[in-house]
Amino acid sequence: IVRLFRQLKNDPVSLPFSDDFEDMGVVDISQDSMGFTPNQHWDFENANDSGRLRSFINPSLNLQGSRAVSLDAVQSVSYSYNTVTGTFNLENYNAVQQELRVEYDYRMHGVPDSIHGNEVWVRGSDTSQWQSIYRVNPQFSTLGQVFSSGTLSISDALIGSGQSLTSSFQLRFGE
């Protein structure tokens, strides 16, 4: 067994911050990977060897630009679960004093095995409990349609759970 260890960058983030994955090359990942984006913020995890992350499938699936993160399964299996987790140094911000929000767009390519887990979570640090802030719209009759999450309050979720922003704040997308 060979293990690769590396120190990922964790410079403080200046807000507003946007991450559209446009500076990422074409990737096709089917094993857990830490810091897979050029800015090293994003990690990919899957529950089994069938989970997959891709940054490009074909131009018609991109929401805008030439890159997007797509989570799916390499093959049809009874259970596949993937997450993309971003870690951000937000220690210079205070959720009580500053309203932090996130917004994203998504497209359902296919019918998920379960609506559970198709969510977005946040936590103030990499050791805190995850707080769900959004569940993906399960309208399977609208496959291929683009949905917007609307603005989601990170501050409300953290304050409500007694968490603070730290140098290891995390945002997770599940599929």
Coordinates of C-alpha atoms in Angstrom, one line a residue:
I1 CA 0.0 0.0 0.0
V2 CA 1.3 3.4 -1.0
R3 CA 0.0 6.6 0.6
L4 CA 0.7 10.1 -0.7
F5 CA 0.7 12.9 1.9
R6 CA 0.9 16.5 1.0
Q7 CA 0.2 19.8 2.7
L8 CA -2.7 21.7 1.0
K9 CA -2.8 25.5 0.9
N10 CA -5.1 27.1 3.3
D11 CA -4.7 30.9 2.9
P12 CA -7.5 33.1 4.3
V13 CA -10.3 33.6 1.8
S14 CA -11.4 37.2 1.0
L15 CA -15.1 37.6 0.5
P16 CA -16.9 37.8 -1.9
F17 CA -15.5 34.5 -3.2
S18 CA -16.6 32.6 -6.3
D19 CA -15.4 29.2 -7.5
D20 CA -16.6 28.2 -10.9
F21 CA -14.0 25.4 -11.7
E22 CA -13.1 27.1 -15.0
D23 CA -9.4 27.0 -14.1
M24 CA -9.5 23.2 -13.6
G25 CA -8.5 20.8 -16.4
V26 CA -10.5 17.9 -17.5
V27 CA -10.6 15.4 -14.7
D28 CA -12.3 12.0 -14.2
I29 CA -11.8 10.8 -10.6
S30 CA -13.1 7.5 -9.2
Q31 CA -11.2 7.3 -6.0
D32 CA -11.0 9.6 -3.0
S33 CA -8.9 12.7 -3.8
M34 CA -8.0 15.6 -1.6
G35 CA -7.3 19.1 -3.1
F36 CA -8.1 18.0 -6.7
T37 CA -8.7 21.6 -7.9
P38 CA -5.9 24.1 -8.7
N39 CA -6.8 26.2 -5.6
Q40 CA -6.8 22.9 -3.5
H41 CA -10.0 23.7 -1.7
W42 CA -12.0 20.7 -3.0
D43 CA -12.0 17.0 -2.0
F44 CA -13.9 14.1 -3.5
E45 CA -15.0 11.1 -1.6
N46 CA -17.1 8.1 -2.7
A47 CA -18.7 5.3 -0.8
N48 CA -17.5 2.6 -3.2
D49 CA -15.4 2.1 -6.4
S50 CA -18.4 3.0 -8.6
G51 CA -18.6 6.7 -7.6
R52 CA -17.2 9.3 -10.0
L53 CA -16.5 13.0 -10.3
R54 CA -15.9 14.6 -13.7
S55 CA -15.2 18.2 -14.7
F56 CA -16.3 17.8 -18.3
I57 CA -18.8 15.5 -20.0
N58 CA -20.0 17.4 -23.0
P59 CA -20.7 21.1 -23.7
S60 CA -24.5 20.7 -23.5
L61 CA -24.2 19.7 -19.8
N62 CA -22.2 22.7 -18.7
L63 CA -24.3 25.4 -17.1
Q64 CA -21.9 28.1 -18.4
G65 CA -18.3 28.2 -19.4
S66 CA -16.4 25.0 -20.1
R67 CA -16.2 23.3 -16.7
A68 CA -18.6 22.0 -14.1
V69 CA -18.4 19.4 -11.4
S70 CA -20.5 16.3 -12.2
L71 CA -21.1 13.5 -9.7
D72 CA -22.4 10.1 -10.8
A73 CA -21.6 6.4 -10.9
V74 CA -19.2 4.8 -13.4
Q75 CA -21.7 1.9 -13.7
S76 CA -25.1 1.0 -12.6
V77 CA -24.9 -0.2 -9.0
S78 CA -27.4 -0.7 -6.2
Y79 CA -25.7 2.0 -4.1
S80 CA -23.4 4.9 -4.9
Y81 CA -22.8 8.0 -2.9
N82 CA -20.4 10.8 -3.6
T83 CA -19.4 14.0 -1.9
V84 CA -17.4 17.1 -2.9
T85 CA -16.2 19.0 0.1
G86 CA -14.6 22.5 0.0
T87 CA -12.5 23.6 2.9
F88 CA -12.0 27.4 3.3
N89 CA -10.1 29.5 5.8
L90 CA -12.8 31.9 7.1
E91 CA -11.2 32.6 10.4
N92 CA -11.3 36.4 9.7
Y93 CA -15.1 36.4 9.6
N94 CA -17.8 36.1 12.2
A95 CA -21.2 34.5 11.3
V96 CA -23.0 36.6 13.9
Q97 CA -21.6 39.9 12.6
Q98 CA -21.5 39.1 8.9
E99 CA -24.1 37.4 6.8
L100 CA -22.4 34.6 4.8
R101 CA -24.4 33.0 2.0
V102 CA -23.8 30.5 -0.8
E103 CA -25.7 30.0 -4.0
Y104 CA -25.3 27.5 -6.8
D105 CA -27.0 26.1 -9.9
Y106 CA -27.4 22.4 -10.7
R107 CA -28.8 20.0 -13.2
M108 CA -30.1 16.5 -12.6
H109 CA -28.8 14.2 -15.3
G110 CA -30.7 11.1 -14.1
V111 CA -32.9 9.8 -11.4
P112 CA -31.0 9.3 -8.1
D113 CA -31.3 6.1 -6.1
S114 CA -32.5 8.1 -3.2
I115 CA -33.4 11.7 -2.4
H116 CA -31.6 11.4 0.9
G117 CA -28.0 12.6 0.7
N118 CA -28.7 14.8 -2.3
E119 CA -28.0 17.8 -0.1
V120 CA -25.7 20.7 0.8
W121 CA -24.2 20.9 4.2
V122 CA -21.9 23.3 6.1
R123 CA -19.9 23.2 9.3
G124 CA -17.8 25.8 11.0
S125 CA -14.7 23.5 11.3
D126 CA -13.6 20.2 10.0
T127 CA -14.5 18.6 13.3
S128 CA -17.9 20.1 13.8
Q129 CA -21.3 18.4 13.1
W130 CA -22.6 18.9 9.5
Q131 CA -25.7 21.1 9.2
S132 CA -28.0 20.6 6.2
I133 CA -28.8 23.8 4.4
Y134 CA -30.4 22.5 1.2
R135 CA -32.0 19.4 -0.2
V136 CA -31.9 19.0 -4.0
N137 CA -35.2 19.3 -5.8
P138 CA -36.4 15.7 -6.5
Q139 CA -38.6 16.6 -9.5
F140 CA -37.6 13.7 -11.7
S141 CA -39.9 14.8 -14.5
T142 CA -37.6 17.8 -15.1
L143 CA -34.4 15.9 -15.8
G144 CA -31.9 18.2 -17.6
Q145 CA -33.5 21.4 -16.4
V146 CA -31.2 23.9 -14.5
F147 CA -32.3 24.7 -10.9
S148 CA -30.9 27.4 -8.6
S149 CA -30.5 26.8 -4.9
G150 CA -31.3 30.4 -4.2
T151 CA -29.2 32.1 -1.6
L152 CA -28.6 29.8 1.4
S153 CA -27.6 31.2 4.7
I154 CA -24.4 29.8 6.1
S155 CA -24.6 32.2 9.0
D156 CA -28.0 31.0 10.1
A157 CA -27.0 27.3 10.0
L158 CA -23.8 27.9 12.0
I159 CA -25.4 30.2 14.6
G160 CA -28.3 27.8 15.0
S161 CA -26.0 25.0 15.8
G162 CA -23.6 27.0 18.0
Q163 CA -20.7 26.9 15.5
S164 CA -18.3 29.6 14.5
L165 CA -16.3 30.2 11.3
T166 CA -12.8 28.9 11.5
S167 CA -9.7 28.2 9.4
S168 CA -11.3 24.9 8.4
F169 CA -14.9 25.9 7.5
Q170 CA -16.4 23.3 5.1
L171 CA -19.1 23.3 2.5
R172 CA -20.3 19.8 1.2
F173 CA -22.3 18.8 -1.8
G174 CA -23.7 15.2 -1.8
E175 CA -25.1 12.9 -4.5

